[in-house]
mmCIF file of C-alpha atoms in Angstrom:
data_model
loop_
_atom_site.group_PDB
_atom_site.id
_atom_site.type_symbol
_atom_site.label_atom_id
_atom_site.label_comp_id
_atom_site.label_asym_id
_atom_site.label_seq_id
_atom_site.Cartn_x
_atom_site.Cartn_y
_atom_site.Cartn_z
ATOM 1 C CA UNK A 268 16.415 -7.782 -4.763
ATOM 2 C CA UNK A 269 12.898 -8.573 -5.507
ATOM 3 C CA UNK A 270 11.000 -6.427 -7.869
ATOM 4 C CA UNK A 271 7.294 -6.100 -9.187
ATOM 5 C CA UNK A 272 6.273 -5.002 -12.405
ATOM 6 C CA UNK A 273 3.234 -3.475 -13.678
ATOM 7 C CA UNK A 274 1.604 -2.314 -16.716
ATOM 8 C CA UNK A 275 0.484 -0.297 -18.039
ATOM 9 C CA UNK A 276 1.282 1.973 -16.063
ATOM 10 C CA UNK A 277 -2.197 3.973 -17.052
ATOM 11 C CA UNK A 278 -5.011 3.384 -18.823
ATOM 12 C CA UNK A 279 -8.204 5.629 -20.173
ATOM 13 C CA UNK A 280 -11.084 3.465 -21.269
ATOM 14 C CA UNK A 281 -14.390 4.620 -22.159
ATOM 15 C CA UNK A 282 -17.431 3.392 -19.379
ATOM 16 C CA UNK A 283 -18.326 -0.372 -20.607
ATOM 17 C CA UNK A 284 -15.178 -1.456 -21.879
ATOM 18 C CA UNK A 285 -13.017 -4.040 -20.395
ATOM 19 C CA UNK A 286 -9.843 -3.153 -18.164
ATOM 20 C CA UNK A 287 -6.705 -5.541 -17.651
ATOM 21 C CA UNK A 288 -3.593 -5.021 -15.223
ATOM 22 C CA UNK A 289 -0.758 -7.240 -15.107
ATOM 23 C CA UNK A 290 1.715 -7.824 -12.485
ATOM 24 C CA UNK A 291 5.566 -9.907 -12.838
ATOM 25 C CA UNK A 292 7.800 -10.639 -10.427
ATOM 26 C CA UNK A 293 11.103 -10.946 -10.372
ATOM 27 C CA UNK A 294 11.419 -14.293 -8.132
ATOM 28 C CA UNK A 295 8.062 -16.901 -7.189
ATOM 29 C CA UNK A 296 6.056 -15.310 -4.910
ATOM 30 C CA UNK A 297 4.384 -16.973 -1.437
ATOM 31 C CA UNK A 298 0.911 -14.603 -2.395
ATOM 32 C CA UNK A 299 0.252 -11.809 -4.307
ATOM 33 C CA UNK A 300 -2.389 -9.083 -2.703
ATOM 34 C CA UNK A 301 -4.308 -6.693 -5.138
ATOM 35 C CA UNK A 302 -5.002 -2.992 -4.022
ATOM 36 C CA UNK A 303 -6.981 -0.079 -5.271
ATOM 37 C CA UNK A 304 -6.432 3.635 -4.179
ATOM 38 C CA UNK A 305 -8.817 6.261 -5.157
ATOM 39 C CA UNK A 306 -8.014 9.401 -5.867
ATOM 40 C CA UNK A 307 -6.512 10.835 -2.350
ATOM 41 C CA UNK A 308 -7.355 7.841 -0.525
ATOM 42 C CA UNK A 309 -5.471 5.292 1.109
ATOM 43 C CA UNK A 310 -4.800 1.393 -0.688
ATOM 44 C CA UNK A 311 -7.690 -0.638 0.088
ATOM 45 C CA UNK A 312 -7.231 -4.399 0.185
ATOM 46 C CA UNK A 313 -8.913 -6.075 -2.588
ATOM 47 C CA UNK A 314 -8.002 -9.724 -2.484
ATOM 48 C CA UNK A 315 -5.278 -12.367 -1.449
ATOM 49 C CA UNK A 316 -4.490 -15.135 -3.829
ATOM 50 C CA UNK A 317 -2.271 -18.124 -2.395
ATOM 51 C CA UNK A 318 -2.539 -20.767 -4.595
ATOM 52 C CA UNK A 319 -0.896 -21.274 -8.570
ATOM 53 C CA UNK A 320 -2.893 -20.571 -11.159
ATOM 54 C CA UNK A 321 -5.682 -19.841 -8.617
ATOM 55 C CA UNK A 322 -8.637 -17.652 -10.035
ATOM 56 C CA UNK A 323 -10.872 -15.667 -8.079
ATOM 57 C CA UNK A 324 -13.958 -13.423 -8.905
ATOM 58 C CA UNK A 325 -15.543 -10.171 -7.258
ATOM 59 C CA UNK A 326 -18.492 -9.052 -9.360
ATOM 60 C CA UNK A 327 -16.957 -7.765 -12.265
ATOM 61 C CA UNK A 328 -13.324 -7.594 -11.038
ATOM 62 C CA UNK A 329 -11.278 -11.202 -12.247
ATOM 63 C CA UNK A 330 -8.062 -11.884 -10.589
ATOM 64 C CA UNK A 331 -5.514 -14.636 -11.332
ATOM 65 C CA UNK A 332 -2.513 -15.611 -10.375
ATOM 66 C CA UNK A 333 -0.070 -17.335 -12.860
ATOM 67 C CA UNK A 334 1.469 -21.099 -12.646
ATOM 68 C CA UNK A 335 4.382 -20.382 -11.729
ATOM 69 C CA UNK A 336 3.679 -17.852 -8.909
ATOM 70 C CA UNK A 337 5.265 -15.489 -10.691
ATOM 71 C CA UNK A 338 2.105 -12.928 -12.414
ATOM 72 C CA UNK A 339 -0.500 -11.813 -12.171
ATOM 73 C CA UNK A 340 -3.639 -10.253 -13.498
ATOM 74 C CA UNK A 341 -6.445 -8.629 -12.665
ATOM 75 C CA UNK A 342 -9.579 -8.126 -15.193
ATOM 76 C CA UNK A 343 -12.495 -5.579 -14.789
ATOM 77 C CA UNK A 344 -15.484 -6.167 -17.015
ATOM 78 C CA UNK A 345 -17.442 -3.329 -18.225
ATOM 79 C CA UNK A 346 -16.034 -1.230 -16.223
ATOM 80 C CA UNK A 347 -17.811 1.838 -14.766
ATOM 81 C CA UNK A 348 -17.089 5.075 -13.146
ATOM 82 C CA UNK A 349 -16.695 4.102 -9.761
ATOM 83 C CA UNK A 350 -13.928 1.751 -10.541
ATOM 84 C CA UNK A 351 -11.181 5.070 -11.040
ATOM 85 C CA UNK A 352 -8.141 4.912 -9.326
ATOM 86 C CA UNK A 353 -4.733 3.244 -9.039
ATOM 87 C CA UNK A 354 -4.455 -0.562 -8.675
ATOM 88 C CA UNK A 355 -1.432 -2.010 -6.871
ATOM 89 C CA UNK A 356 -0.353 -5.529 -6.487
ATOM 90 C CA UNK A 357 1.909 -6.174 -4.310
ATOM 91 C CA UNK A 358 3.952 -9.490 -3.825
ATOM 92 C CA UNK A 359 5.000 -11.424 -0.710
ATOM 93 C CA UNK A 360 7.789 -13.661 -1.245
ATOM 94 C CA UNK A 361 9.935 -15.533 1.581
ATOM 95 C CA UNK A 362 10.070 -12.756 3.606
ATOM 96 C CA UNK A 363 7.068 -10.753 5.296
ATOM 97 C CA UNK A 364 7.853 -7.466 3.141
ATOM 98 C CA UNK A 365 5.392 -7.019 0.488
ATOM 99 C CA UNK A 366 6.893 -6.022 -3.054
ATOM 100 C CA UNK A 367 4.011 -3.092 -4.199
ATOM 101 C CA UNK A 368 4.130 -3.049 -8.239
ATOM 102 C CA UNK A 369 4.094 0.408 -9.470
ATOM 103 C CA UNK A 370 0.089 0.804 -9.891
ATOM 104 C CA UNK A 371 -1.819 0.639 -12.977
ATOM 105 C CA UNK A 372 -4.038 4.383 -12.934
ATOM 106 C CA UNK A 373 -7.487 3.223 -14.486
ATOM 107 C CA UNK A 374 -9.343 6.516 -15.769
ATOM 108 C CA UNK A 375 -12.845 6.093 -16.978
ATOM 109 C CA UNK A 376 -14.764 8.193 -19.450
ATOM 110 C CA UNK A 377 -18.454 8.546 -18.811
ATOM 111 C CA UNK B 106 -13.059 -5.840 11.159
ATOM 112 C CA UNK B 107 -9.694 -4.908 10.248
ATOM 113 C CA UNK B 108 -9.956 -1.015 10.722
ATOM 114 C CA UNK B 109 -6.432 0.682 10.816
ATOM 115 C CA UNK B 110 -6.742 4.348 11.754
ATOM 116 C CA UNK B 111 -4.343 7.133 11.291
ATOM 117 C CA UNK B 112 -3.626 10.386 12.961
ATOM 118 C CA UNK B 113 -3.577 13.490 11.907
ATOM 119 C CA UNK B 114 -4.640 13.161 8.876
ATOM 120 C CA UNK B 115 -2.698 16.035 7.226
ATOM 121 C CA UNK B 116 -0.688 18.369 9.087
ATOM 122 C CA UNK B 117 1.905 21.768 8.069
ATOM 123 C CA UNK B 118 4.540 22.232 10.382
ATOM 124 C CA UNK B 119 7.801 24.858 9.523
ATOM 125 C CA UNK B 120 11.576 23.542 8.946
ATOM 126 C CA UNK B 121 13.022 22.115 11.639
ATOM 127 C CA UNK B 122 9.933 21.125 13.931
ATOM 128 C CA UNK B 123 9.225 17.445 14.662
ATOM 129 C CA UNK B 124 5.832 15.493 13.901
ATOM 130 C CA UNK B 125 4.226 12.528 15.398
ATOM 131 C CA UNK B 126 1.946 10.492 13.432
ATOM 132 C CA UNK B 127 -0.091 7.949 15.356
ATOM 133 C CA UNK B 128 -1.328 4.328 13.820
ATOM 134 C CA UNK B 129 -3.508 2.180 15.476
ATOM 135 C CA UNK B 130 -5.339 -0.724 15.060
ATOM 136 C CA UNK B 131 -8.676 -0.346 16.103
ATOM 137 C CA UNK B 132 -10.390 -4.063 16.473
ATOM 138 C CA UNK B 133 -7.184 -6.466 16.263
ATOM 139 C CA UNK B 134 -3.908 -7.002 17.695
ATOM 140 C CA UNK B 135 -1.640 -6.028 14.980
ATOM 141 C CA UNK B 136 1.764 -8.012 15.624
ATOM 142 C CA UNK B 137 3.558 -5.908 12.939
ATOM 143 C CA UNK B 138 3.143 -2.657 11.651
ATOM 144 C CA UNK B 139 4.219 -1.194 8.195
ATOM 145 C CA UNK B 140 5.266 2.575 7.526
ATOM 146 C CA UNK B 141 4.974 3.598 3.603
ATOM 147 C CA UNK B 142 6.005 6.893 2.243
ATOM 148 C CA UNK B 143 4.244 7.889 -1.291
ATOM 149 C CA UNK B 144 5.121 11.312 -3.356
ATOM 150 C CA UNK B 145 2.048 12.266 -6.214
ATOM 151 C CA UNK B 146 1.367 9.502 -8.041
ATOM 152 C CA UNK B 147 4.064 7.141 -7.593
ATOM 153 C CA UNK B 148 3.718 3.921 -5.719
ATOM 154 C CA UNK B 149 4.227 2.960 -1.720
ATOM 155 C CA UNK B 150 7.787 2.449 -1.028
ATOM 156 C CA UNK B 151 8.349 0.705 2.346
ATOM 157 C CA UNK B 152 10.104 2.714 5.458
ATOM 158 C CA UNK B 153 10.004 0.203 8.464
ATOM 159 C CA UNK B 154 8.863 -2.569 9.696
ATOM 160 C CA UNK B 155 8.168 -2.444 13.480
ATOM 161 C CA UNK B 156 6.885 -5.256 15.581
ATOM 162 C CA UNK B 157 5.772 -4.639 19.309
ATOM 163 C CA UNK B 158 8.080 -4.227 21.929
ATOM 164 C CA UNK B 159 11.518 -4.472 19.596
ATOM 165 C CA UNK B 160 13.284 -1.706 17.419
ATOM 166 C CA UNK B 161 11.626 -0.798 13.626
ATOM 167 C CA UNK B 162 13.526 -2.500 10.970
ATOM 168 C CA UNK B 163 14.510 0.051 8.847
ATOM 169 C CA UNK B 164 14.831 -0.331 4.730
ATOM 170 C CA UNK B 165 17.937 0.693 3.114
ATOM 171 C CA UNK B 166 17.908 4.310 2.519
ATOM 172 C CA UNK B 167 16.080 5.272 5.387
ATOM 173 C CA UNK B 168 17.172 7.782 8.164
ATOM 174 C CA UNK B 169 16.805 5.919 11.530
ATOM 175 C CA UNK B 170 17.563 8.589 13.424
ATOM 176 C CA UNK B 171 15.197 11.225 11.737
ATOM 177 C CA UNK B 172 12.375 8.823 11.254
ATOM 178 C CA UNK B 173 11.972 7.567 14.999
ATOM 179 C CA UNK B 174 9.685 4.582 14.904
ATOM 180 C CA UNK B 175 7.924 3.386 17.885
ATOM 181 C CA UNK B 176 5.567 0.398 18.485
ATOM 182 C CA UNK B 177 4.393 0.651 21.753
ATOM 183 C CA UNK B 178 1.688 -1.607 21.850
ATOM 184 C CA UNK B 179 -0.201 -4.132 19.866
ATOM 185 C CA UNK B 180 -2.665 -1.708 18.804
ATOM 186 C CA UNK B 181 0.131 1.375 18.377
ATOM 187 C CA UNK B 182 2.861 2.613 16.375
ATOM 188 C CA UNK B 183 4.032 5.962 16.336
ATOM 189 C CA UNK B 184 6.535 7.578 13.214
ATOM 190 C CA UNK B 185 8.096 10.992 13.771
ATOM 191 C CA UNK B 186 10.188 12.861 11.525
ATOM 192 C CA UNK B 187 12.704 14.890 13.392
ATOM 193 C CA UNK B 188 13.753 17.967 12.470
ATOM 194 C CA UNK B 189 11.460 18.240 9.528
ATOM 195 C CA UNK B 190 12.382 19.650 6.059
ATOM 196 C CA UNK B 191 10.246 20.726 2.766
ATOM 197 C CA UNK B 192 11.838 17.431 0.835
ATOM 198 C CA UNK B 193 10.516 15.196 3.840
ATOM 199 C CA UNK B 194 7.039 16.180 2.757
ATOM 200 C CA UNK B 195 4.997 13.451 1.658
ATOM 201 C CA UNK B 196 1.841 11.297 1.750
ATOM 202 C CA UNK B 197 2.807 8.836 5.066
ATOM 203 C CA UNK B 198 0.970 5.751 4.964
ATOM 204 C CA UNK B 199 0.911 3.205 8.167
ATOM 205 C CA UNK B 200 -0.440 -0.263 7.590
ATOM 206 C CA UNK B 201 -0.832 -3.620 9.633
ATOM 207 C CA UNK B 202 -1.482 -7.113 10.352
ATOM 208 C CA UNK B 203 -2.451 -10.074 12.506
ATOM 209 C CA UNK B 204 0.028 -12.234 11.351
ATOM 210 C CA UNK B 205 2.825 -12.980 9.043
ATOM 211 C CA UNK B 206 0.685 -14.272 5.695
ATOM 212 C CA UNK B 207 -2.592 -12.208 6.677
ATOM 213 C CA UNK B 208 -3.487 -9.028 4.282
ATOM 214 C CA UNK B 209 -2.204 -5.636 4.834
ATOM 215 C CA UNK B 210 -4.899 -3.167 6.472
ATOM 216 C CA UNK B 211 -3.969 0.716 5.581
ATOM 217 C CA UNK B 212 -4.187 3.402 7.320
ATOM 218 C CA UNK B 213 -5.793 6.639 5.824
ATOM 219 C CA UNK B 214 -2.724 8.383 5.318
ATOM 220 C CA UNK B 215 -1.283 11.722 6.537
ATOM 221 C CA UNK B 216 -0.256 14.316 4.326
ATOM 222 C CA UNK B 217 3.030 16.213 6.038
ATOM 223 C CA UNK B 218 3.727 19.687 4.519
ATOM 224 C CA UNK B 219 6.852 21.185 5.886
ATOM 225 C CA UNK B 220 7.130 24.688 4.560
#
């Protein structure tokens, strides 16, 4: 069946320095959603992306999504404490199950 | 917009009792409704699908008969776990949406214990 990958699967960065997560599927995907889950929280939609090799941009978060609608990526610039917690992708392919990758924990020293 | 709300938000019950979590989509119709189960720091792994007025689709794996599944409603889905038992405790997430290629909304969860 369909899978996601992520990695890394965590990640401890010191406050400033760039983060990157990166998602693979198995088969092309229809979209690929981006979540992040604080600490005891619930996933909270980030963005959608639709179209190959689309790019989109929230502040200092970068997403992408690859050519062939197969990965994914999504970049945080100087990153800061607020931005701890677990980021999921998650995949939608033909049908209207989404595929969650396995979460990327992003841990941020101050 | 797109406010999914979930309740109880945690909840200990003993072996064998039953529990009914509530999902509901507070300012849209939701035409299908997701049920996630996550353990400590692992990722969502799907339960159901339910859509309004038909039976939850259930994912391989998945007790039908202990996890009743109800989706009453555009706005409503209910999950209980029958006959509860200390491995069935877990982090139960509910999600939904408008329509088929429209985000997921989440729920804020509900932690089970089942001592």
């Amino acid at each position: 069946g369909q899978q996601v990958m992520q990695i890394p699967q965590y990640q401890h960065v010191q406050e400033g320095e760039d983060f990157t997560t990166y998602c693979n599927s198995s088969t092309t995907l229809s979209n690929i959603q981006w979540y992040k889950q604080r600490p005891g929280g619930h996933p909270v939609f980030l963005i959608q992306l639709v179209k190959s090799g689309e790019v989109k941009k929230q502040k200092r978060l970068t997403f992408q999504f690859g050519e062939a609608k197969k990965n994914s990526s999504l970049h945080i610039t100087a990153t800061q404490t607020t931005d701890v917690g677990t980021y999921f992708c998650a995949g939608k392919g033909s049908s209207y199950k989404l595929i969650f990758g396995s979460g990327t924990r992003l841990l941020v020293r101050p | 917009g797109a406010v999914v709300s979930q309740h109880p938000s945690w909840v200990i019950c003993k072996s064998g009792t039953s529990v009914k979590i509530e999902c509901r989509s507070l300012d849209f119709q939701a035409t299908t409704m997701f049920w996630y189960r996550q353990f400590p720091k692992q990722s969502l792994m799907l339960m159901a699908t339910s859509n309004e007025g038909s039976k939850a689709t259930y994912e391989q794996g998945v007790e039908k008969d202990k996890f009743l599944i109800n989706h009453a409603s555009l706005t409503l889905s209910t999950l209980t776990v029958t006959s509860a038992h200390p491995e069935d405790s877990s982090f139960y997430i509910c999600s939904a949406i408008q329509t088929g290629d429209r985000p997921q909304y989440f729920g804020p969860g509900t932690r089970l214990t089942v001592t």
